Amino acid sequence: MDSYKEKKCEERKLDVEEGKYELISVEGTSYFITQEEVKESNLLIAFFNKKAPYIEKSTKSVKLPINDSFMNKIVTYLTILSSQDESIRDLLIVDLTEDEIYKILEISSYMGM
């Protein structure tokens, strides 16, 4: 039986083929995300798969003004976290709260991102 990640990977491939998701690239890493989700300012969560990380719409969205620069900082921060701790790659990162988003931005500014 396929693992959860393999099923998720296949689901995303079908979603892209059907036009539900768009494949984009951030710093050489592929992410599946709908541009509408970013435009609608839905808070996102990241699922790091060893084959390809996925950013998925959170079921408990917090409305925030998320622009491309903002999203890239979040993606970069989560990518750094996953590279430092391999266990994070296989976990569903919890829904980010507004405070956590601002903490990410604060940390990322200290890191020069």
PDB file of C-alpha atoms in Angstrom:
ATOM      1  CA  MET A   1       0.000   0.000   0.000  1.00  0.00           C
ATOM      2  CA  ASP A   2       1.218   3.481  -0.867  1.00  0.00           C
ATOM      3  CA  SER A   3       2.450   5.693   1.908  1.00  0.00           C
ATOM      4  CA  TYR A   4       0.663   8.910   2.795  1.00  0.00           C
ATOM      5  CA  LYS A   5       3.358  10.949   1.044  1.00  0.00           C
ATOM      6  CA  GLU A   6       3.140   8.862  -2.147  1.00  0.00           C
ATOM      7  CA  LYS A   7      -0.642   9.289  -2.218  1.00  0.00           C
ATOM      8  CA  LYS A   8      -0.276  13.019  -1.614  1.00  0.00           C
ATOM      9  CA  CYS A   9       2.282  13.252  -4.422  1.00  0.00           C
ATOM     10  CA  GLU A  10      -0.067  11.478  -6.843  1.00  0.00           C
ATOM     11  CA  GLU A  11      -3.010  13.655  -5.771  1.00  0.00           C
ATOM     12  CA  ARG A  12      -0.987  16.789  -6.410  1.00  0.00           C
ATOM     13  CA  LYS A  13       0.095  15.565  -9.864  1.00  0.00           C
ATOM     14  CA  LEU A  14      -3.566  15.045 -10.756  1.00  0.00           C
ATOM     15  CA  ASP A  15      -4.504  18.434  -9.307  1.00  0.00           C
ATOM     16  CA  VAL A  16      -1.857  20.115 -11.463  1.00  0.00           C
ATOM     17  CA  GLU A  17      -3.027  18.230 -14.566  1.00  0.00           C
ATOM     18  CA  GLU A  18      -6.621  19.281 -13.866  1.00  0.00           C
ATOM     19  CA  GLY A  19      -5.542  22.895 -13.364  1.00  0.00           C
ATOM     20  CA  LYS A  20      -6.516  23.051  -9.677  1.00  0.00           C
ATOM     21  CA  TYR A  21      -2.947  23.786  -8.636  1.00  0.00           C
ATOM     22  CA  GLU A  22      -0.086  25.548 -10.337  1.00  0.00           C
ATOM     23  CA  LEU A  23       3.494  24.332 -10.078  1.00  0.00           C
ATOM     24  CA  ILE A  24       5.790  27.178  -9.073  1.00  0.00           C
ATOM     25  CA  SER A  25       9.440  27.268  -8.091  1.00  0.00           C
ATOM     26  CA  VAL A  26      10.997  29.025  -5.124  1.00  0.00           C
ATOM     27  CA  GLU A  27      14.788  29.037  -4.963  1.00  0.00           C
ATOM     28  CA  GLY A  28      15.070  25.851  -7.004  1.00  0.00           C
ATOM     29  CA  THR A  29      12.478  23.920  -4.998  1.00  0.00           C
ATOM     30  CA  SER A  30       9.104  22.996  -6.437  1.00  0.00           C
ATOM     31  CA  TYR A  31       5.940  23.942  -4.603  1.00  0.00           C
ATOM     32  CA  PHE A  32       2.336  23.313  -5.524  1.00  0.00           C
ATOM     33  CA  ILE A  33       0.153  26.284  -4.716  1.00  0.00           C
ATOM     34  CA  THR A  34      -2.759  28.133  -6.213  1.00  0.00           C
ATOM     35  CA  GLN A  35      -2.109  31.783  -6.893  1.00  0.00           C
ATOM     36  CA  GLU A  36      -5.689  32.450  -5.737  1.00  0.00           C
ATOM     37  CA  GLU A  37      -4.821  31.192  -2.258  1.00  0.00           C
ATOM     38  CA  VAL A  38      -2.060  33.769  -1.955  1.00  0.00           C
ATOM     39  CA  LYS A  39      -4.204  36.504  -3.490  1.00  0.00           C
ATOM     40  CA  GLU A  40      -7.065  35.722  -1.112  1.00  0.00           C
ATOM     41  CA  SER A  41      -4.571  35.960   1.785  1.00  0.00           C
ATOM     42  CA  ASN A  42      -5.343  32.514   3.135  1.00  0.00           C
ATOM     43  CA  LEU A  43      -2.805  31.435   5.700  1.00  0.00           C
ATOM     44  CA  LEU A  44      -0.832  28.469   4.428  1.00  0.00           C
ATOM     45  CA  ILE A  45       0.797  25.471   6.011  1.00  0.00           C
ATOM     46  CA  ALA A  46       3.675  23.518   4.589  1.00  0.00           C
ATOM     47  CA  PHE A  47       4.006  19.788   4.227  1.00  0.00           C
ATOM     48  CA  PHE A  48       7.610  18.851   3.535  1.00  0.00           C
ATOM     49  CA  ASN A  49       7.847  15.739   1.424  1.00  0.00           C
ATOM     50  CA  LYS A  50      11.332  14.413   0.653  1.00  0.00           C
ATOM     51  CA  LYS A  51      10.433  14.335  -3.059  1.00  0.00           C
ATOM     52  CA  ALA A  52       8.748  17.734  -3.169  1.00  0.00           C
ATOM     53  CA  PRO A  53       7.532  20.091  -0.477  1.00  0.00           C
ATOM     54  CA  TYR A  54       3.919  21.110  -0.707  1.00  0.00           C
ATOM     55  CA  ILE A  55       2.287  24.252   0.518  1.00  0.00           C
ATOM     56  CA  GLU A  56      -1.368  23.636   1.194  1.00  0.00           C
ATOM     57  CA  LYS A  57      -4.258  25.814   2.191  1.00  0.00           C
ATOM     58  CA  SER A  58      -4.898  25.640   5.892  1.00  0.00           C
ATOM     59  CA  THR A  59      -8.326  24.544   7.020  1.00  0.00           C
ATOM     60  CA  LYS A  60      -8.169  27.113   9.827  1.00  0.00           C
ATOM     61  CA  SER A  61      -7.183  30.164   7.842  1.00  0.00           C
ATOM     62  CA  VAL A  62      -6.271  33.455   9.417  1.00  0.00           C
ATOM     63  CA  LYS A  63      -6.817  36.386   7.090  1.00  0.00           C
ATOM     64  CA  LEU A  64      -3.561  38.272   6.659  1.00  0.00           C
ATOM     65  CA  PRO A  65      -2.192  40.383   3.810  1.00  0.00           C
ATOM     66  CA  ILE A  66       0.214  37.847   2.312  1.00  0.00           C
ATOM     67  CA  ASN A  67       2.133  39.134  -0.701  1.00  0.00           C
ATOM     68  CA  ASP A  68       4.846  37.315  -2.673  1.00  0.00           C
ATOM     69  CA  SER A  69       7.687  38.742  -0.582  1.00  0.00           C
ATOM     70  CA  PHE A  70       5.897  37.780   2.648  1.00  0.00           C
ATOM     71  CA  MET A  71       5.203  34.256   1.365  1.00  0.00           C
ATOM     72  CA  ASN A  72       8.806  33.807   0.225  1.00  0.00           C
ATOM     73  CA  LYS A  73      10.044  34.660   3.730  1.00  0.00           C
ATOM     74  CA  ILE A  74       7.743  32.041   5.236  1.00  0.00           C
ATOM     75  CA  VAL A  75       8.768  29.449   2.642  1.00  0.00           C
ATOM     76  CA  THR A  76      12.465  30.245   3.155  1.00  0.00           C
ATOM     77  CA  TYR A  77      12.137  30.008   6.932  1.00  0.00           C
ATOM     78  CA  LEU A  78      10.292  26.679   6.790  1.00  0.00           C
ATOM     79  CA  THR A  79      12.834  25.363   4.271  1.00  0.00           C
ATOM     80  CA  ILE A  80      15.686  26.330   6.613  1.00  0.00           C
ATOM     81  CA  LEU A  81      13.908  24.626   9.524  1.00  0.00           C
ATOM     82  CA  SER A  82      13.426  21.435   7.523  1.00  0.00           C
ATOM     83  CA  SER A  83      17.080  21.391   6.438  1.00  0.00           C
ATOM     84  CA  GLN A  84      18.211  21.729  10.075  1.00  0.00           C
ATOM     85  CA  ASP A  85      15.889  19.039  11.411  1.00  0.00           C
ATOM     86  CA  GLU A  86      15.051  16.181   9.045  1.00  0.00           C
ATOM     87  CA  SER A  87      12.102  15.081  11.180  1.00  0.00           C
ATOM     88  CA  ILE A  88      10.329  18.314  10.211  1.00  0.00           C
ATOM     89  CA  ARG A  89      10.324  17.213   6.573  1.00  0.00           C
ATOM     90  CA  ASP A  90       7.963  14.372   7.362  1.00  0.00           C
ATOM     91  CA  LEU A  91       5.638  16.328   9.611  1.00  0.00           C
ATOM     92  CA  LEU A  92       2.673  18.466   8.866  1.00  0.00           C
ATOM     93  CA  ILE A  93       3.713  21.846  10.201  1.00  0.00           C
ATOM     94  CA  VAL A  94       0.924  23.119  12.409  1.00  0.00           C
ATOM     95  CA  ASP A  95      -1.345  25.916  11.328  1.00  0.00           C
ATOM     96  CA  LEU A  96       0.516  29.146  11.801  1.00  0.00           C
ATOM     97  CA  THR A  97      -1.118  31.790  13.950  1.00  0.00           C
ATOM     98  CA  GLU A  98      -0.810  35.509  13.310  1.00  0.00           C
ATOM     99  CA  ASP A  99       1.761  35.757  16.138  1.00  0.00           C
ATOM    100  CA  GLU A 100       3.802  32.936  14.613  1.00  0.00           C
ATOM    101  CA  ILE A 101       3.761  34.647  11.224  1.00  0.00           C
ATOM    102  CA  TYR A 102       5.129  37.844  12.728  1.00  0.00           C
ATOM    103  CA  LYS A 103       7.706  35.850  14.694  1.00  0.00           C
ATOM    104  CA  ILE A 104       8.857  34.273  11.424  1.00  0.00           C
ATOM    105  CA  LEU A 105       9.183  37.713   9.863  1.00  0.00           C
ATOM    106  CA  GLU A 106      11.081  38.983  12.899  1.00  0.00           C
ATOM    107  CA  ILE A 107      13.473  36.010  12.868  1.00  0.00           C
ATOM    108  CA  SER A 108      13.899  36.203   9.104  1.00  0.00           C
ATOM    109  CA  SER A 109      14.816  39.892   9.332  1.00  0.00           C
ATOM    110  CA  TYR A 110      17.529  39.039  11.879  1.00  0.00           C
ATOM    111  CA  MET A 111      18.798  36.371   9.492  1.00  0.00           C
ATOM    112  CA  GLY A 112      18.963  38.922   6.700  1.00  0.00           C
ATOM    113  CA  MET A 113      16.282  37.282   4.590  1.00  0.00           C
TER     114      MET A 113
END
